Amino acid sequence: MGSSLTPPPSLLHHHHHNHHFTRRTLLLSTTTTTLSLPSFPSLSSTTPTITDRFFIDFSLCPNATNPARTLGDTFSTLCSDSTLLGRVILGLYGNLVPITVSNFKSMCLSSNSNSNHSSSYKNTLVHKIFPGQYFLAGRQGRPDKGEVRPPNELARNIETVDPNAFVLTHSRPGVVSLSLSENDDDEEIKLDPGYRNVEFLITTGPGPCPQLDNKNIVFGTVLEGLDVITAIASIPTYKPSERIRQLNDLADFFGDGRAQNARTTWNKPLTTVYISGCGELKVAKPSLPPSLP
């Protein structure tokens, strides 16, 4: 049973704003016409506490982009000789955003099965790193490319259109958040009624990321392993030149579909870093609150 730790006061911030509805809202409203939103507890009556502890192991893979790979090679076989970067322990706020946390837990726990790992975070990439800000993992797509294919039974996350789910801010390093606005997933995939957003981000510091607030759902915090997060943030990434950016913007303006495809390589780590393991940590006796940065 997880401990009940209260996050730092800097994480809590009450927003009085009008929630901006997006195409994600339209998708939910058009595909779930009979669905009514439940009453979520507000922070005025419920303080978010850590209800679950999960770990994620991050590793470096030297052969993921090997040009000699064959059709029979899977991501797991290509990375059989990977180097462990380290383990990160997360505390999750299951009382504040229960659906978001439940889906994240499902994506981690399914990696412990003996079947293939196509429906879990295990053997999937950290696909974008924004230095001094955050990194992204869990992109939906093809498992053979180190991407995630969520299981069909994963719950539809109606918290993505509930304002109470967006009250926590990206105020410091180590904030764990469901990525709703910062990803490069294909729009056709997002508008599929079977789409389940499981992509997440972790802020790397050194400062806050206010541009992520009110757009992505904070559902946890790094309890241990912030040094691993910093190590990931320091991995060099592909940075397009200003001329390439301008040409891409022009192509996008004229509706050239190749523009978005090209952007998928921007901020991509030049060294492959991936999730080599993940799962739950059972805590028999709650410990003292950790000293968080």
Tab-separated table of C-alpha atoms in Angstrom:
chain	number	residue	atom	x	y	z
A	1	MET	CA	0.000	0.000	0.000
A	2	GLY	CA	1.489	3.355	-1.023
A	3	SER	CA	2.284	6.136	1.381
A	4	SER	CA	0.269	9.328	1.669
A	5	LEU	CA	2.794	12.030	0.982
A	6	THR	CA	1.773	15.599	0.340
A	7	PRO	CA	3.578	17.278	-2.597
A	8	PRO	CA	5.486	20.514	-2.114
A	9	PRO	CA	3.316	23.627	-1.819
A	10	SER	CA	4.960	24.943	-4.980
A	11	LEU	CA	3.053	22.343	-6.960
A	12	LEU	CA	-0.308	23.628	-5.821
A	13	HIS	CA	-1.752	26.567	-7.636
A	14	HIS	CA	-5.406	27.468	-7.909
A	15	HIS	CA	-6.302	28.727	-11.353
A	16	HIS	CA	-9.356	30.838	-12.049
A	17	HIS	CA	-9.551	30.560	-15.789
A	18	ASN	CA	-11.761	29.411	-18.592
A	19	HIS	CA	-10.626	25.996	-19.745
A	20	HIS	CA	-9.819	25.989	-23.443
A	21	PHE	CA	-11.591	23.200	-25.247
A	22	THR	CA	-9.701	21.633	-28.126
A	23	ARG	CA	-10.237	19.083	-30.876
A	24	ARG	CA	-9.783	16.525	-28.129
A	25	THR	CA	-12.955	17.898	-26.507
A	26	LEU	CA	-14.820	17.656	-29.803
A	27	LEU	CA	-13.747	14.049	-30.227
A	28	LEU	CA	-14.996	13.128	-26.773
A	29	SER	CA	-18.273	14.953	-27.201
A	30	THR	CA	-19.003	13.414	-30.593
A	31	THR	CA	-18.040	9.848	-29.743
A	32	THR	CA	-19.496	9.656	-26.253
A	33	THR	CA	-22.826	11.433	-26.622
A	34	THR	CA	-24.413	9.409	-23.829
A	35	LEU	CA	-21.504	9.953	-21.452
A	36	SER	CA	-21.941	12.357	-18.557
A	37	LEU	CA	-18.990	13.750	-16.655
A	38	PRO	CA	-18.780	12.708	-13.013
A	39	SER	CA	-18.287	15.171	-10.199
A	40	PHE	CA	-14.580	15.402	-9.517
A	41	PRO	CA	-13.341	16.468	-6.089
A	42	SER	CA	-11.809	19.940	-6.061
A	43	LEU	CA	-8.545	20.833	-4.390
A	44	SER	CA	-10.448	22.951	-1.884
A	45	SER	CA	-11.777	19.750	-0.318
A	46	THR	CA	-9.075	17.246	-1.289
A	47	THR	CA	-5.330	17.713	-1.053
A	48	PRO	CA	-3.461	15.618	-3.652
A	49	THR	CA	-1.371	12.973	-1.963
A	50	ILE	CA	0.866	10.211	-3.260
A	51	THR	CA	-1.253	7.080	-3.498
A	52	ASP	CA	1.088	4.877	-5.554
A	53	ARG	CA	4.804	4.464	-6.192
A	54	PHE	CA	6.057	3.253	-9.567
A	55	PHE	CA	9.518	2.865	-11.057
A	56	ILE	CA	10.821	3.417	-14.568
A	57	ASP	CA	14.232	2.142	-15.686
A	58	PHE	CA	15.847	4.176	-18.465
A	59	SER	CA	18.597	2.719	-20.662
A	60	LEU	CA	20.735	3.655	-23.658
A	61	CYS	CA	20.521	1.496	-26.790
A	62	PRO	CA	23.440	1.637	-29.267
A	63	ASN	CA	21.812	-0.477	-32.002
A	64	ALA	CA	18.251	0.841	-32.312
A	65	THR	CA	19.070	2.750	-35.506
A	66	ASN	CA	21.376	0.082	-36.948
A	67	PRO	CA	20.980	0.280	-40.757
A	68	ALA	CA	21.724	-3.460	-40.964
A	69	ARG	CA	18.625	-4.399	-38.950
A	70	THR	CA	16.330	-6.981	-40.536
A	71	LEU	CA	12.546	-7.305	-40.594
A	72	GLY	CA	12.811	-9.943	-37.883
A	73	ASP	CA	14.549	-7.564	-35.475
A	74	THR	CA	12.359	-6.190	-32.713
A	75	PHE	CA	13.145	-3.222	-30.523
A	76	SER	CA	13.838	-5.514	-27.570
A	77	THR	CA	16.316	-7.708	-29.500
A	78	LEU	CA	18.124	-4.693	-30.942
A	79	CYS	CA	18.584	-3.286	-27.437
A	80	SER	CA	19.637	-6.524	-25.746
A	81	ASP	CA	23.085	-5.052	-25.007
A	82	SER	CA	21.830	-1.727	-23.688
A	83	THR	CA	23.395	0.296	-20.873
A	84	LEU	CA	21.270	1.164	-17.841
A	85	LEU	CA	21.089	4.889	-17.150
A	86	GLY	CA	19.257	4.420	-13.868
A	87	ARG	CA	15.945	3.992	-12.076
A	88	VAL	CA	13.427	6.761	-11.462
A	89	ILE	CA	10.801	6.371	-8.729
A	90	LEU	CA	7.538	8.220	-9.224
A	91	GLY	CA	4.809	9.124	-6.765
A	92	LEU	CA	1.346	9.282	-8.360
A	93	TYR	CA	-1.654	11.427	-7.356
A	94	GLY	CA	-4.380	8.803	-7.673
A	95	ASN	CA	-6.856	10.710	-5.528
A	96	LEU	CA	-6.761	13.788	-7.766
A	97	VAL	CA	-6.794	12.271	-11.278
A	98	PRO	CA	-7.766	8.599	-10.801
A	99	ILE	CA	-8.339	7.757	-14.480
A	100	THR	CA	-5.037	9.253	-15.623
A	101	VAL	CA	-3.159	7.428	-12.868
A	102	SER	CA	-5.018	4.158	-13.486
A	103	ASN	CA	-4.159	4.219	-17.191
A	104	PHE	CA	-0.507	4.998	-16.459
A	105	LYS	CA	-0.364	2.107	-13.988
A	106	SER	CA	-1.930	-0.236	-16.556
A	107	MET	CA	0.661	0.738	-19.145
A	108	CYS	CA	3.455	0.007	-16.657
A	109	LEU	CA	2.108	-3.209	-15.160
A	110	SER	CA	1.398	-4.875	-18.492
A	111	SER	CA	5.158	-4.890	-19.093
A	112	ASN	CA	5.503	-7.564	-16.417
A	113	SER	CA	3.571	-10.133	-18.426
A	114	ASN	CA	5.241	-12.878	-20.430
A	115	SER	CA	3.534	-11.805	-23.650
A	116	ASN	CA	4.885	-9.234	-26.080
A	117	HIS	CA	5.276	-5.726	-24.754
A	118	SER	CA	3.431	-3.871	-27.520
A	119	SER	CA	0.782	-2.642	-25.072
A	120	SER	CA	3.114	-1.250	-22.440
A	121	TYR	CA	5.777	1.377	-21.879
A	122	LYS	CA	8.501	-1.263	-21.707
A	123	ASN	CA	10.836	-1.173	-24.735
A	124	THR	CA	9.498	2.203	-25.874
A	125	LEU	CA	11.444	5.352	-26.641
A	126	VAL	CA	12.033	8.698	-25.056
A	127	HIS	CA	11.312	10.306	-28.407
A	128	LYS	CA	11.766	14.044	-27.750
A	129	ILE	CA	14.034	16.032	-25.433
A	130	PHE	CA	13.664	19.776	-24.999
A	131	PRO	CA	16.838	20.904	-23.175
A	132	GLY	CA	16.205	22.836	-20.001
A	133	GLN	CA	12.491	22.001	-20.098
A	134	TYR	CA	11.175	18.431	-20.368
A	135	PHE	CA	11.269	15.173	-22.306
A	136	LEU	CA	8.497	13.110	-23.889
A	137	ALA	CA	7.925	9.335	-23.778
A	138	GLY	CA	5.122	6.899	-24.569
A	139	ARG	CA	4.244	8.080	-28.067
A	140	GLN	CA	1.440	6.076	-29.650
A	141	GLY	CA	2.377	4.259	-32.826
A	142	ARG	CA	4.303	1.183	-33.941
A	143	PRO	CA	5.933	-1.072	-31.304
A	144	ASP	CA	8.668	-2.111	-33.739
A	145	LYS	CA	9.735	1.533	-33.779
A	146	GLY	CA	9.774	1.817	-30.021
A	147	GLU	CA	6.321	3.388	-29.860
A	148	VAL	CA	3.281	2.447	-27.761
A	149	ARG	CA	0.120	0.609	-28.784
A	150	PRO	CA	-2.332	1.007	-25.876
A	151	PRO	CA	-4.600	-1.971	-25.147
A	152	ASN	CA	-8.149	-1.733	-26.452
A	153	GLU	CA	-9.604	-2.053	-22.964
A	154	LEU	CA	-7.784	1.032	-21.656
A	155	ALA	CA	-10.354	3.470	-20.260
A	156	ARG	CA	-11.254	6.613	-22.174
A	157	ASN	CA	-9.808	9.469	-20.161
A	158	ILE	CA	-12.625	11.947	-19.580
A	159	GLU	CA	-10.387	13.874	-17.180
A	160	THR	CA	-8.829	15.520	-20.252
A	161	VAL	CA	-11.901	17.778	-20.477
A	162	ASP	CA	-12.371	18.407	-16.754
A	163	PRO	CA	-10.901	21.713	-15.447
A	164	ASN	CA	-10.210	20.205	-12.000
A	165	ALA	CA	-7.618	17.893	-13.590
A	166	PHE	CA	-5.429	20.852	-14.610
A	167	VAL	CA	-4.971	22.603	-11.261
A	168	LEU	CA	-1.366	21.464	-10.649
A	169	THR	CA	1.437	23.297	-12.405
A	170	HIS	CA	4.772	22.382	-13.969
A	171	SER	CA	6.578	24.444	-11.366
A	172	ARG	CA	9.878	22.591	-10.916
A	173	PRO	CA	12.011	19.658	-12.158
A	174	GLY	CA	10.529	16.187	-11.786
A	175	VAL	CA	6.880	16.954	-12.536
A	176	VAL	CA	5.173	14.017	-14.294
A	177	SER	CA	2.387	14.999	-16.657
A	178	LEU	CA	0.060	13.442	-19.254
A	179	SER	CA	1.042	15.090	-22.519
A	180	LEU	CA	-2.011	16.467	-24.299
A	181	SER	CA	-0.608	19.466	-26.166
A	182	GLU	CA	3.118	18.951	-26.624
A	183	ASN	CA	3.151	15.829	-28.778
A	184	ASP	CA	3.569	15.297	-32.523
A	185	ASP	CA	1.088	12.475	-32.940
A	186	ASP	CA	-0.617	12.385	-36.307
A	187	GLU	CA	-3.938	14.227	-36.203
A	188	GLU	CA	-5.678	11.320	-37.950
A	189	ILE	CA	-4.554	9.030	-35.130
A	190	LYS	CA	-5.797	11.478	-32.508
A	191	LEU	CA	-9.237	11.747	-34.103
A	192	ASP	CA	-9.666	7.970	-34.221
A	193	PRO	CA	-12.398	7.003	-31.698
A	194	GLY	CA	-10.080	4.269	-30.444
A	195	TYR	CA	-7.282	6.707	-29.626
A	196	ARG	CA	-6.009	6.632	-26.039
A	197	ASN	CA	-3.473	9.259	-25.071
A	198	VAL	CA	-0.763	7.639	-22.952
A	199	GLU	CA	2.122	9.906	-23.893
A	200	PHE	CA	3.697	11.557	-20.865
A	201	LEU	CA	6.345	14.124	-20.078
A	202	ILE	CA	8.720	14.767	-17.191
A	203	THR	CA	10.090	18.239	-16.551
A	204	THR	CA	13.872	18.365	-16.327
A	205	GLY	CA	14.532	21.832	-14.939
A	206	PRO	CA	16.338	23.863	-13.933
A	207	GLY	CA	13.288	26.139	-13.929
A	208	PRO	CA	9.516	25.792	-14.269
A	209	CYS	CA	7.655	25.183	-17.542
A	210	PRO	CA	4.630	27.523	-17.357
A	211	GLN	CA	3.920	26.983	-21.063
A	212	LEU	CA	2.754	23.468	-20.151
A	213	ASP	CA	0.256	24.623	-17.509
A	214	ASN	CA	-3.510	24.315	-18.156
A	215	LYS	CA	-2.763	22.098	-21.176
A	216	ASN	CA	-1.338	18.892	-19.694
A	217	ILE	CA	-2.459	16.889	-16.652
A	218	VAL	CA	0.069	16.720	-13.811
A	219	PHE	CA	-0.423	13.319	-12.174
A	220	GLY	CA	2.803	12.621	-10.299
A	221	THR	CA	6.253	13.647	-9.167
A	222	VAL	CA	9.777	12.208	-9.189
A	223	LEU	CA	10.613	10.949	-5.692
A	224	GLU	CA	14.032	9.482	-6.489
A	225	GLY	CA	16.307	9.531	-9.520
A	226	LEU	CA	16.281	13.187	-10.473
A	227	ASP	CA	19.913	12.692	-11.487
A	228	VAL	CA	18.697	10.221	-14.129
A	229	ILE	CA	16.233	12.824	-15.404
A	230	THR	CA	19.098	15.332	-15.632
A	231	ALA	CA	21.243	12.800	-17.515
A	232	ILE	CA	18.476	12.266	-20.084
A	233	ALA	CA	18.060	16.021	-20.471
A	234	SER	CA	21.770	16.353	-21.322
A	235	ILE	CA	21.630	13.943	-24.287
A	236	PRO	CA	22.279	15.862	-27.546
A	237	THR	CA	19.308	16.228	-29.889
A	238	TYR	CA	18.742	17.002	-33.558
A	239	LYS	CA	18.253	20.731	-34.067
A	240	PRO	CA	17.158	21.962	-37.509
A	241	SER	CA	18.739	25.098	-38.909
A	242	GLU	CA	16.718	28.303	-39.126
A	243	ARG	CA	16.440	27.913	-42.915
A	244	ILE	CA	15.031	24.387	-42.529
A	245	ARG	CA	12.491	25.717	-40.022
A	246	GLN	CA	11.431	28.468	-42.414
A	247	LEU	CA	11.043	26.055	-45.333
A	248	ASN	CA	9.065	23.695	-43.093
A	249	ASP	CA	6.728	26.498	-42.017
A	250	LEU	CA	6.199	27.428	-45.662
A	251	ALA	CA	5.441	23.825	-46.624
A	252	ASP	CA	3.042	23.533	-43.702
A	253	PHE	CA	1.299	26.747	-44.799
A	254	PHE	CA	0.668	25.257	-48.237
A	255	GLY	CA	-0.648	22.029	-46.699
A	256	ASP	CA	2.294	19.838	-47.615
A	257	GLY	CA	1.958	16.719	-45.431
A	258	ARG	CA	5.714	16.212	-45.483
A	259	ALA	CA	6.129	19.208	-43.173
A	260	GLN	CA	4.720	17.413	-40.141
A	261	ASN	CA	6.642	14.241	-40.966
A	262	ALA	CA	9.860	16.250	-41.024
A	263	ARG	CA	9.110	17.777	-37.628
A	264	THR	CA	9.021	14.345	-35.998
A	265	THR	CA	12.838	14.331	-36.142
A	266	TRP	CA	13.222	17.722	-34.441
A	267	ASN	CA	14.477	17.491	-30.841
A	268	LYS	CA	14.952	13.764	-31.288
A	269	PRO	CA	17.816	12.452	-29.113
A	270	LEU	CA	20.902	11.528	-31.135
A	271	THR	CA	21.522	8.641	-28.723
A	272	THR	CA	18.613	6.240	-28.295
A	273	VAL	CA	17.220	6.307	-24.762
A	274	TYR	CA	14.315	4.055	-23.881
A	275	ILE	CA	12.269	2.538	-21.056
A	276	SER	CA	13.853	-0.839	-20.313
A	277	GLY	CA	11.560	-1.664	-17.393
A	278	CYS	CA	8.693	-0.310	-15.308
A	279	GLY	CA	6.418	-1.492	-12.526
A	280	GLU	CA	4.938	-0.887	-9.100
A	281	LEU	CA	6.787	-0.503	-5.810
A	282	LYS	CA	4.933	-1.802	-2.774
A	283	VAL	CA	5.735	0.168	0.362
A	284	ALA	CA	5.033	-1.742	3.572
A	285	LYS	CA	5.654	1.207	5.878
A	286	PRO	CA	5.330	4.797	4.705
A	287	SER	CA	8.607	6.661	4.952
A	288	LEU	CA	9.190	10.278	5.836
A	289	PRO	CA	8.429	12.750	3.038
A	290	PRO	CA	11.420	12.953	0.706
A	291	SER	CA	13.356	16.146	0.237
A	292	LEU	CA	12.201	17.311	-3.160
A	293	PRO	CA	14.005	19.990	-5.215
